[in-house]
Amino acid sequence: MFASVAFLILIQSVPVVPVTVTSRSPIVEVHEFSDAELSCEFTTEKETNPRIEWKKKHKDVSFVYYEGRFVGPFQERAAMEGATVKLRRVTQEDAGEYRCEVSAPADAVTLGETNVTLRVLVPPHTPACEVPSSALTGSVVELRCRDHHSIPPAVYTWFKDNRAIPIRQPNASYTVNEFTGVLSFQTVSRADTGQYHCEAKNSVGPAKSCRATLMQIDDVNIAAVVSGVLLVCVTLLLCVFGVCYARRHGYFSRHRGSQTSGYSHPPKEPQDFKHTQSFML
């Protein structure tokens, strides 16, 4: 009798385990166009036929797996094993945060969930490079390099004549930002003339480079600048001389020629004619 009571007390003292949902891999990283597994495991208290749903969280929440089937773009390339989703040939569109929900109506706690983040890794693409073809000595010049597709973001190395440009160089007239891909010259000189190209790299795949472009640095043509200034000065002097000459000779007078041109005496009326002498035959 005492043993039976003790056994009942022991059973009642055991805590009730509600539905629990976990994932073996809360963060999944795979290369683009490879397969991905979104792990979801659960235990229930009493429910033997729980309802499983998968959702994707972005600007809003959309269903991935609902009422026993995949929906939307996952219909043809996803499979369910237990509560785990297996995706085939993932792309950047698949990257994001997913949520596995398990509903157990017969349990004391009827709903459990876990989140899985999918990161799709992309190797470097050929970067877009902007290299000016020419510049004048002493001017400020920027060279730009950017790969918009690589994940994680690429880091950049600039090359001049196939030699890597050091990122940190004492007393250098340039700066290199390896994260933005910008090579800035505070003052270029003729020694900076050369073939420039940029390389993008990350941990996913081989590095990619753009084609080399020649940047020509020339000195300022002092003789041409002086000739241009003299030509402008001569032109201005001729204009001033022409205006003064025109004013002196009255070409800008408003009444020039108005005293004689177009003037005629008004005709006389018949009564104005009077005979002052008789004519005799």
PDB file of C-alpha atoms in Angstrom:
ATOM      1  CA  MET A   1       0.000   0.000   0.000  1.00  0.00           C
ATOM      2  CA  PHE A   2       2.725   2.409   1.007  1.00  0.00           C
ATOM      3  CA  ALA A   3       4.687   1.541  -2.149  1.00  0.00           C
ATOM      4  CA  SER A   4       1.651   2.276  -4.372  1.00  0.00           C
ATOM      5  CA  VAL A   5       1.116   5.668  -2.810  1.00  0.00           C
ATOM      6  CA  ALA A   6       4.781   6.522  -3.176  1.00  0.00           C
ATOM      7  CA  PHE A   7       4.684   5.497  -6.853  1.00  0.00           C
ATOM      8  CA  LEU A   8       1.656   7.748  -7.502  1.00  0.00           C
ATOM      9  CA  ILE A   9       3.335  10.650  -5.764  1.00  0.00           C
ATOM     10  CA  LEU A  10       6.460  10.093  -7.881  1.00  0.00           C
ATOM     11  CA  ILE A  11       4.414  10.106 -11.095  1.00  0.00           C
ATOM     12  CA  GLN A  12       2.615  13.299 -10.133  1.00  0.00           C
ATOM     13  CA  SER A  13       5.896  14.995  -9.238  1.00  0.00           C
ATOM     14  CA  VAL A  14       7.401  14.380 -12.688  1.00  0.00           C
ATOM     15  CA  PRO A  15       7.172  17.699 -14.633  1.00  0.00           C
ATOM     16  CA  VAL A  16       5.012  17.786 -17.734  1.00  0.00           C
ATOM     17  CA  VAL A  17       7.091  18.294 -20.876  1.00  0.00           C
ATOM     18  CA  PRO A  18       5.268  20.625 -23.326  1.00  0.00           C
ATOM     19  CA  VAL A  19       5.910  20.719 -27.065  1.00  0.00           C
ATOM     20  CA  THR A  20       9.480  21.808 -27.689  1.00  0.00           C
ATOM     21  CA  VAL A  21      11.048  22.757 -31.019  1.00  0.00           C
ATOM     22  CA  THR A  22      14.810  23.044 -31.669  1.00  0.00           C
ATOM     23  CA  SER A  23      17.295  23.126 -34.561  1.00  0.00           C
ATOM     24  CA  ARG A  24      20.666  21.413 -34.856  1.00  0.00           C
ATOM     25  CA  SER A  25      21.933  24.297 -37.015  1.00  0.00           C
ATOM     26  CA  PRO A  26      20.349  27.690 -36.245  1.00  0.00           C
ATOM     27  CA  ILE A  27      22.682  29.271 -38.837  1.00  0.00           C
ATOM     28  CA  VAL A  28      23.221  27.548 -42.175  1.00  0.00           C
ATOM     29  CA  GLU A  29      25.835  28.736 -44.668  1.00  0.00           C
ATOM     30  CA  VAL A  30      25.994  27.199 -48.142  1.00  0.00           C
ATOM     31  CA  HIS A  31      27.430  28.169 -51.513  1.00  0.00           C
ATOM     32  CA  GLU A  32      25.105  29.473 -54.180  1.00  0.00           C
ATOM     33  CA  PHE A  33      23.488  26.734 -56.319  1.00  0.00           C
ATOM     34  CA  SER A  34      24.234  24.036 -53.716  1.00  0.00           C
ATOM     35  CA  ASP A  35      21.711  22.252 -51.451  1.00  0.00           C
ATOM     36  CA  ALA A  36      20.717  23.432 -47.967  1.00  0.00           C
ATOM     37  CA  GLU A  37      19.169  21.701 -44.967  1.00  0.00           C
ATOM     38  CA  LEU A  38      16.994  23.673 -42.540  1.00  0.00           C
ATOM     39  CA  SER A  39      16.899  21.525 -39.427  1.00  0.00           C
ATOM     40  CA  CYS A  40      13.808  21.355 -37.190  1.00  0.00           C
ATOM     41  CA  GLU A  41      13.246  18.788 -34.401  1.00  0.00           C
ATOM     42  CA  PHE A  42      10.396  18.598 -31.896  1.00  0.00           C
ATOM     43  CA  THR A  43       8.962  16.615 -28.986  1.00  0.00           C
ATOM     44  CA  THR A  44       5.364  16.675 -27.754  1.00  0.00           C
ATOM     45  CA  GLU A  45       3.649  15.841 -24.475  1.00  0.00           C
ATOM     46  CA  LYS A  46       0.614  13.959 -25.832  1.00  0.00           C
ATOM     47  CA  GLU A  47       0.029  15.043 -29.398  1.00  0.00           C
ATOM     48  CA  THR A  48       0.751  12.268 -31.888  1.00  0.00           C
ATOM     49  CA  ASN A  49      -0.050  14.135 -35.084  1.00  0.00           C
ATOM     50  CA  PRO A  50       1.225  17.695 -34.694  1.00  0.00           C
ATOM     51  CA  ARG A  51       0.838  20.283 -37.460  1.00  0.00           C
ATOM     52  CA  ILE A  52       4.108  21.504 -38.960  1.00  0.00           C
ATOM     53  CA  GLU A  53       4.509  24.816 -40.765  1.00  0.00           C
ATOM     54  CA  TRP A  54       7.509  26.648 -42.198  1.00  0.00           C
ATOM     55  CA  LYS A  55       7.531  30.394 -42.824  1.00  0.00           C
ATOM     56  CA  LYS A  56      10.043  32.853 -44.231  1.00  0.00           C
ATOM     57  CA  LYS A  57      10.497  36.249 -42.614  1.00  0.00           C
ATOM     58  CA  HIS A  58      11.442  39.261 -44.744  1.00  0.00           C
ATOM     59  CA  LYS A  59       9.414  42.453 -45.220  1.00  0.00           C
ATOM     60  CA  ASP A  60       6.405  40.353 -44.337  1.00  0.00           C
ATOM     61  CA  VAL A  61       5.921  36.670 -43.467  1.00  0.00           C
ATOM     62  CA  SER A  62       5.201  34.156 -46.220  1.00  0.00           C
ATOM     63  CA  PHE A  63       4.487  30.435 -46.091  1.00  0.00           C
ATOM     64  CA  VAL A  64       7.053  27.893 -47.218  1.00  0.00           C
ATOM     65  CA  TYR A  65       5.298  24.722 -46.043  1.00  0.00           C
ATOM     66  CA  TYR A  66       1.592  24.832 -45.196  1.00  0.00           C
ATOM     67  CA  GLU A  67      -1.112  22.178 -44.828  1.00  0.00           C
ATOM     68  CA  GLY A  68       1.204  19.349 -45.746  1.00  0.00           C
ATOM     69  CA  ARG A  69       2.715  20.831 -48.925  1.00  0.00           C
ATOM     70  CA  PHE A  70       5.266  23.387 -50.120  1.00  0.00           C
ATOM     71  CA  VAL A  71       3.987  26.601 -51.655  1.00  0.00           C
ATOM     72  CA  GLY A  72       5.277  29.257 -54.035  1.00  0.00           C
ATOM     73  CA  PRO A  73       8.803  28.910 -55.447  1.00  0.00           C
ATOM     74  CA  PHE A  74       9.588  25.985 -53.115  1.00  0.00           C
ATOM     75  CA  GLN A  75       7.108  23.550 -54.682  1.00  0.00           C
ATOM     76  CA  GLU A  76       9.498  22.012 -57.217  1.00  0.00           C
ATOM     77  CA  ARG A  77      12.763  22.029 -55.296  1.00  0.00           C
ATOM     78  CA  ALA A  78      12.073  21.308 -51.626  1.00  0.00           C
ATOM     79  CA  ALA A  79      11.465  18.133 -49.632  1.00  0.00           C
ATOM     80  CA  MET A  80      10.372  17.457 -46.069  1.00  0.00           C
ATOM     81  CA  GLU A  81      12.028  14.869 -43.808  1.00  0.00           C
ATOM     82  CA  GLY A  82      10.234  14.829 -40.466  1.00  0.00           C
ATOM     83  CA  ALA A  83      10.102  18.558 -39.787  1.00  0.00           C
ATOM     84  CA  THR A  84      13.382  19.342 -41.577  1.00  0.00           C
ATOM     85  CA  VAL A  85      13.322  21.110 -44.944  1.00  0.00           C
ATOM     86  CA  LYS A  86      15.829  20.290 -47.669  1.00  0.00           C
ATOM     87  CA  LEU A  87      16.251  22.882 -50.439  1.00  0.00           C
ATOM     88  CA  ARG A  88      17.897  22.173 -53.788  1.00  0.00           C
ATOM     89  CA  ARG A  89      20.096  24.680 -55.670  1.00  0.00           C
ATOM     90  CA  VAL A  90      19.631  27.674 -53.419  1.00  0.00           C
ATOM     91  CA  THR A  91      20.114  31.215 -54.724  1.00  0.00           C
ATOM     92  CA  GLN A  92      20.307  34.656 -53.175  1.00  0.00           C
ATOM     93  CA  GLU A  93      16.510  34.805 -53.276  1.00  0.00           C
ATOM     94  CA  ASP A  94      16.441  31.963 -50.724  1.00  0.00           C
ATOM     95  CA  ALA A  95      18.681  33.712 -48.192  1.00  0.00           C
ATOM     96  CA  GLY A  96      16.963  34.967 -45.052  1.00  0.00           C
ATOM     97  CA  GLU A  97      15.393  33.914 -41.770  1.00  0.00           C
ATOM     98  CA  TYR A  98      13.030  30.938 -41.602  1.00  0.00           C
ATOM     99  CA  ARG A  99      10.749  29.814 -38.792  1.00  0.00           C
ATOM    100  CA  CYS A 100       9.624  26.272 -38.025  1.00  0.00           C
ATOM    101  CA  GLU A 101       6.330  26.109 -36.087  1.00  0.00           C
ATOM    102  CA  VAL A 102       4.881  22.968 -34.505  1.00  0.00           C
ATOM    103  CA  SER A 103       1.277  23.010 -33.254  1.00  0.00           C
ATOM    104  CA  ALA A 104       0.197  20.333 -30.736  1.00  0.00           C
ATOM    105  CA  PRO A 105      -3.444  20.910 -29.715  1.00  0.00           C
ATOM    106  CA  ALA A 106      -3.443  18.037 -27.198  1.00  0.00           C
ATOM    107  CA  ASP A 107      -0.489  19.435 -25.220  1.00  0.00           C
ATOM    108  CA  ALA A 108      -0.629  21.875 -22.332  1.00  0.00           C
ATOM    109  CA  VAL A 109       1.561  24.217 -24.376  1.00  0.00           C
ATOM    110  CA  THR A 110       0.148  23.977 -27.858  1.00  0.00           C
ATOM    111  CA  LEU A 111       2.744  25.824 -29.949  1.00  0.00           C
ATOM    112  CA  GLY A 112       6.519  25.730 -30.258  1.00  0.00           C
ATOM    113  CA  GLU A 113       8.868  27.324 -32.781  1.00  0.00           C
ATOM    114  CA  THR A 114      12.512  27.808 -33.708  1.00  0.00           C
ATOM    115  CA  ASN A 115      14.335  30.071 -36.167  1.00  0.00           C
ATOM    116  CA  VAL A 116      16.920  29.102 -38.786  1.00  0.00           C
ATOM    117  CA  THR A 117      18.977  31.658 -40.736  1.00  0.00           C
ATOM    118  CA  LEU A 118      20.099  30.711 -44.244  1.00  0.00           C
ATOM    119  CA  ARG A 119      23.133  32.512 -45.665  1.00  0.00           C
ATOM    120  CA  VAL A 120      23.941  31.941 -49.323  1.00  0.00           C
ATOM    121  CA  LEU A 121      27.617  32.528 -50.049  1.00  0.00           C
ATOM    122  CA  VAL A 122      28.672  33.958 -53.416  1.00  0.00           C
ATOM    123  CA  PRO A 123      32.245  33.959 -54.790  1.00  0.00           C
ATOM    124  CA  PRO A 124      33.723  37.147 -56.283  1.00  0.00           C
ATOM    125  CA  HIS A 125      32.522  38.385 -59.650  1.00  0.00           C
ATOM    126  CA  THR A 126      34.623  40.468 -62.046  1.00  0.00           C
ATOM    127  CA  PRO A 127      34.625  43.931 -60.437  1.00  0.00           C
ATOM    128  CA  ALA A 128      33.659  47.131 -62.236  1.00  0.00           C
ATOM    129  CA  CYS A 129      36.688  49.433 -62.368  1.00  0.00           C
ATOM    130  CA  GLU A 130      36.825  53.173 -63.056  1.00  0.00           C
ATOM    131  CA  VAL A 131      40.280  54.390 -64.109  1.00  0.00           C
ATOM    132  CA  PRO A 132      40.688  57.830 -65.751  1.00  0.00           C
ATOM    133  CA  SER A 133      42.625  57.667 -69.017  1.00  0.00           C
ATOM    134  CA  SER A 134      44.515  60.906 -68.322  1.00  0.00           C
ATOM    135  CA  ALA A 135      45.111  63.587 -65.696  1.00  0.00           C
ATOM    136  CA  LEU A 136      47.345  66.602 -65.082  1.00  0.00           C
ATOM    137  CA  THR A 137      50.165  66.649 -62.561  1.00  0.00           C
ATOM    138  CA  GLY A 138      49.150  68.027 -59.190  1.00  0.00           C
ATOM    139  CA  SER A 139      45.475  67.163 -59.582  1.00  0.00           C
ATOM    140  CA  VAL A 140      43.338  64.927 -57.322  1.00  0.00           C
ATOM    141  CA  VAL A 141      42.451  61.566 -58.891  1.00  0.00           C
ATOM    142  CA  GLU A 142      40.256  58.683 -57.684  1.00  0.00           C
ATOM    143  CA  LEU A 143      40.179  55.129 -59.032  1.00  0.00           C
ATOM    144  CA  ARG A 144      37.164  52.992 -58.086  1.00  0.00           C
ATOM    145  CA  CYS A 145      36.592  49.239 -57.934  1.00  0.00           C
ATOM    146  CA  ARG A 146      33.381  47.454 -56.900  1.00  0.00           C
ATOM    147  CA  ASP A 147      31.915  43.940 -56.887  1.00  0.00           C
ATOM    148  CA  HIS A 148      28.200  44.150 -56.041  1.00  0.00           C
ATOM    149  CA  HIS A 149      27.531  40.400 -55.939  1.00  0.00           C
ATOM    150  CA  SER A 150      30.033  38.677 -53.648  1.00  0.00           C
ATOM    151  CA  ILE A 151      28.882  37.466 -50.205  1.00  0.00           C
ATOM    152  CA  PRO A 152      30.572  38.018 -47.836  1.00  0.00           C
ATOM    153  CA  PRO A 153      31.588  41.378 -49.348  1.00  0.00           C
ATOM    154  CA  ALA A 154      34.867  41.321 -51.219  1.00  0.00           C
ATOM    155  CA  VAL A 155      38.043  43.099 -50.191  1.00  0.00           C
ATOM    156  CA  TYR A 156      40.030  44.877 -52.903  1.00  0.00           C
ATOM    157  CA  THR A 157      43.650  45.155 -53.993  1.00  0.00           C
ATOM    158  CA  TRP A 158      44.876  47.642 -56.589  1.00  0.00           C
ATOM    159  CA  PHE A 159      47.754  46.854 -58.944  1.00  0.00           C
ATOM    160  CA  LYS A 160      50.013  49.144 -60.966  1.00  0.00           C
ATOM    161  CA  ASP A 161      51.895  47.484 -63.807  1.00  0.00           C
ATOM    162  CA  ASN A 162      50.988  44.093 -62.259  1.00  0.00           C
ATOM    163  CA  ARG A 163      52.465  45.005 -58.863  1.00  0.00           C
ATOM    164  CA  ALA A 164      50.237  45.256 -55.811  1.00  0.00           C
ATOM    165  CA  ILE A 165      49.962  48.768 -54.387  1.00  0.00           C
ATOM    166  CA  PRO A 166      50.651  48.676 -50.615  1.00  0.00           C
ATOM    167  CA  ILE A 167      47.679  49.661 -48.494  1.00  0.00           C
ATOM    168  CA  ARG A 168      49.863  51.371 -45.914  1.00  0.00           C
ATOM    169  CA  GLN A 169      52.918  53.175 -47.246  1.00  0.00           C
ATOM    170  CA  PRO A 170      54.789  55.860 -45.222  1.00  0.00           C
ATOM    171  CA  ASN A 171      54.701  59.327 -46.832  1.00  0.00           C
ATOM    172  CA  ALA A 172      52.654  58.041 -49.749  1.00  0.00           C
ATOM    173  CA  SER A 173      50.718  60.489 -51.919  1.00  0.00           C
ATOM    174  CA  TYR A 174      47.801  58.055 -52.111  1.00  0.00           C
ATOM    175  CA  THR A 175      45.404  56.106 -49.867  1.00  0.00           C
ATOM    176  CA  VAL A 176      43.751  52.731 -50.500  1.00  0.00           C
ATOM    177  CA  ASN A 177      40.493  51.618 -48.881  1.00  0.00           C
ATOM    178  CA  GLU A 178      40.449  47.837 -49.228  1.00  0.00           C
ATOM    179  CA  PHE A 179      36.790  47.654 -48.188  1.00  0.00           C
ATOM    180  CA  THR A 180      35.336  50.261 -50.561  1.00  0.00           C
ATOM    181  CA  GLY A 181      37.828  49.687 -53.384  1.00  0.00           C
ATOM    182  CA  VAL A 182      38.771  53.380 -53.739  1.00  0.00           C
ATOM    183  CA  LEU A 183      42.354  54.376 -54.599  1.00  0.00           C
ATOM    184  CA  SER A 184      42.813  58.131 -54.031  1.00  0.00           C
ATOM    185  CA  PHE A 185      45.754  60.274 -55.154  1.00  0.00           C
ATOM    186  CA  GLN A 186      46.062  63.592 -53.326  1.00  0.00           C
ATOM    187  CA  THR A 187      48.436  64.947 -56.000  1.00  0.00           C
ATOM    188  CA  VAL A 188      49.394  62.830 -58.991  1.00  0.00           C
ATOM    189  CA  SER A 189      52.783  63.090 -60.697  1.00  0.00           C
ATOM    190  CA  ARG A 190      54.186  61.739 -63.936  1.00  0.00           C
ATOM    191  CA  ALA A 191      55.604  58.819 -61.943  1.00  0.00           C
ATOM    192  CA  ASP A 192      52.012  57.646 -61.355  1.00  0.00           C
ATOM    193  CA  THR A 193      51.527  56.899 -65.067  1.00  0.00           C
ATOM    194  CA  GLY A 194      50.902  53.184 -65.598  1.00  0.00           C
ATOM    195  CA  GLN A 195      48.520  50.279 -66.165  1.00  0.00           C
ATOM    196  CA  TYR A 196      46.043  49.931 -63.288  1.00  0.00           C
ATOM    197  CA  HIS A 197      43.698  47.060 -62.427  1.00  0.00           C
ATOM    198  CA  CYS A 198      41.835  45.869 -59.329  1.00  0.00           C
ATOM    199  CA  GLU A 199      41.303  42.445 -57.750  1.00  0.00           C
ATOM    200  CA  ALA A 200      38.268  41.404 -55.659  1.00  0.00           C
ATOM    201  CA  LYS A 201      38.456  38.421 -53.310  1.00  0.00           C
ATOM    202  CA  ASN A 202      36.576  36.761 -50.441  1.00  0.00           C
ATOM    203  CA  SER A 203      36.683  33.426 -48.610  1.00  0.00           C
ATOM    204  CA  VAL A 204      34.185  31.677 -50.895  1.00  0.00           C
ATOM    205  CA  GLY A 205      35.932  31.397 -54.249  1.00  0.00           C
ATOM    206  CA  PRO A 206      38.876  32.486 -56.411  1.00  0.00           C
ATOM    207  CA  ALA A 207      39.700  36.166 -56.824  1.00  0.00           C
ATOM    208  CA  LYS A 208      38.512  38.085 -59.898  1.00  0.00           C
ATOM    209  CA  SER A 209      40.168  41.058 -61.610  1.00  0.00           C
ATOM    210  CA  CYS A 210      39.127  43.728 -64.074  1.00  0.00           C
ATOM    211  CA  ARG A 211      41.164  44.516 -67.186  1.00  0.00           C
ATOM    212  CA  ALA A 212      44.124  46.852 -66.823  1.00  0.00           C
ATOM    213  CA  THR A 213      43.676  50.435 -68.039  1.00  0.00           C
ATOM    214  CA  LEU A 214      46.404  52.963 -68.819  1.00  0.00           C
ATOM    215  CA  MET A 215      46.330  56.187 -66.794  1.00  0.00           C
ATOM    216  CA  GLN A 216      48.536  58.861 -68.410  1.00  0.00           C
ATOM    217  CA  ILE A 217      49.738  61.769 -66.256  1.00  0.00           C
ATOM    218  CA  ASP A 218      50.957  64.850 -68.163  1.00  0.00           C
ATOM    219  CA  ASP A 219      52.511  68.130 -67.061  1.00  0.00           C
ATOM    220  CA  VAL A 220      50.564  71.335 -67.429  1.00  0.00           C
ATOM    221  CA  ASN A 221      51.446  73.044 -70.790  1.00  0.00           C
ATOM    222  CA  ILE A 222      52.588  76.442 -69.508  1.00  0.00           C
ATOM    223  CA  ALA A 223      53.189  77.843 -72.995  1.00  0.00           C
ATOM    224  CA  ALA A 224      49.654  76.958 -74.084  1.00  0.00           C
ATOM    225  CA  VAL A 225      48.173  78.511 -70.938  1.00  0.00           C
ATOM    226  CA  VAL A 226      50.161  81.765 -71.440  1.00  0.00           C
ATOM    227  CA  SER A 227      49.193  81.906 -75.124  1.00  0.00           C
ATOM    228  CA  GLY A 228      45.550  81.455 -74.236  1.00  0.00           C
ATOM    229  CA  VAL A 229      45.675  84.244 -71.639  1.00  0.00           C
ATOM    230  CA  LEU A 230      47.390  86.613 -74.110  1.00  0.00           C
ATOM    231  CA  LEU A 231      44.838  85.810 -76.796  1.00  0.00           C
ATOM    232  CA  VAL A 232      41.985  86.642 -74.418  1.00  0.00           C
ATOM    233  CA  CYS A 233      43.658  89.916 -73.392  1.00  0.00           C
ATOM    234  CA  VAL A 234      44.222  90.974 -77.019  1.00  0.00           C
ATOM    235  CA  THR A 235      40.625  90.171 -77.873  1.00  0.00           C
ATOM    236  CA  LEU A 236      39.351  92.280 -74.960  1.00  0.00           C
ATOM    237  CA  LEU A 237      41.594  95.221 -75.937  1.00  0.00           C
ATOM    238  CA  LEU A 238      40.338  95.129 -79.537  1.00  0.00           C
ATOM    239  CA  CYS A 239      36.737  95.125 -78.293  1.00  0.00           C
ATOM    240  CA  VAL A 240      37.385  98.123 -76.018  1.00  0.00           C
ATOM    241  CA  PHE A 241      39.169 100.016 -78.839  1.00  0.00           C
ATOM    242  CA  GLY A 242      36.295  99.301 -81.221  1.00  0.00           C
ATOM    243  CA  VAL A 243      33.695 100.624 -78.765  1.00  0.00           C
ATOM    244  CA  CYS A 244      35.699 103.811 -78.104  1.00  0.00           C
ATOM    245  CA  TYR A 245      36.213 104.445 -81.823  1.00  0.00           C
ATOM    246  CA  ALA A 246      32.490 103.996 -82.525  1.00  0.00           C
ATOM    247  CA  ARG A 247      31.507 106.406 -79.761  1.00  0.00           C
ATOM    248  CA  ARG A 248      34.005 109.047 -80.897  1.00  0.00           C
ATOM    249  CA  HIS A 249      32.614 109.030 -84.439  1.00  0.00           C
ATOM    250  CA  GLY A 250      29.014 109.124 -83.297  1.00  0.00           C
ATOM    251  CA  TYR A 251      27.960 105.670 -84.397  1.00  0.00           C
ATOM    252  CA  PHE A 252      25.993 105.274 -81.177  1.00  0.00           C
ATOM    253  CA  SER A 253      24.270 108.782 -81.439  1.00  0.00           C
ATOM    254  CA  ARG A 254      20.479 108.525 -81.292  1.00  0.00           C
ATOM    255  CA  HIS A 255      19.839 111.613 -83.529  1.00  0.00           C
ATOM    256  CA  ARG A 256      22.540 111.121 -86.108  1.00  0.00           C
ATOM    257  CA  GLY A 257      21.237 112.324 -89.557  1.00  0.00           C
ATOM    258  CA  SER A 258      17.817 113.376 -88.234  1.00  0.00           C
ATOM    259  CA  GLN A 259      18.312 117.098 -89.120  1.00  0.00           C
ATOM    260  CA  THR A 260      18.337 116.776 -92.928  1.00  0.00           C
ATOM    261  CA  SER A 261      17.112 113.397 -93.877  1.00  0.00           C
ATOM    262  CA  GLY A 262      13.434 113.122 -94.730  1.00  0.00           C
ATOM    263  CA  TYR A 263      12.672 116.863 -94.221  1.00  0.00           C
ATOM    264  CA  SER A 264      10.348 118.814 -96.627  1.00  0.00           C
ATOM    265  CA  HIS A 265       8.556 122.192 -96.482  1.00  0.00           C
ATOM    266  CA  PRO A 266       4.827 121.980 -96.001  1.00  0.00           C
ATOM    267  CA  PRO A 267       2.816 122.864 -99.140  1.00  0.00           C
ATOM    268  CA  LYS A 268       1.167 126.268 -99.311  1.00  0.00           C
ATOM    269  CA  GLU A 269      -2.584 126.721 -99.563  1.00  0.00           C
ATOM    270  CA  PRO A 270      -4.032 128.392-102.733  1.00  0.00           C
ATOM    271  CA  GLN A 271      -5.018 131.544-100.877  1.00  0.00           C
ATOM    272  CA  ASP A 272      -1.467 132.097 -99.893  1.00  0.00           C
ATOM    273  CA  PHE A 273      -0.597 133.005-103.498  1.00  0.00           C
ATOM    274  CA  LYS A 274      -1.282 136.763-104.194  1.00  0.00           C
ATOM    275  CA  HIS A 275      -0.730 138.698-107.435  1.00  0.00           C
ATOM    276  CA  THR A 276       1.680 141.549-106.807  1.00  0.00           C
ATOM    277  CA  GLN A 277       2.223 142.585-110.392  1.00  0.00           C
ATOM    278  CA  SER A 278       0.139 142.657-113.568  1.00  0.00           C
ATOM    279  CA  PHE A 279       1.398 140.935-116.587  1.00  0.00           C
ATOM    280  CA  MET A 280       0.813 142.671-119.825  1.00  0.00           C
ATOM    281  CA  LEU A 281       1.055 141.164-123.256  1.00  0.00           C
TER     282      LEU A 281
END
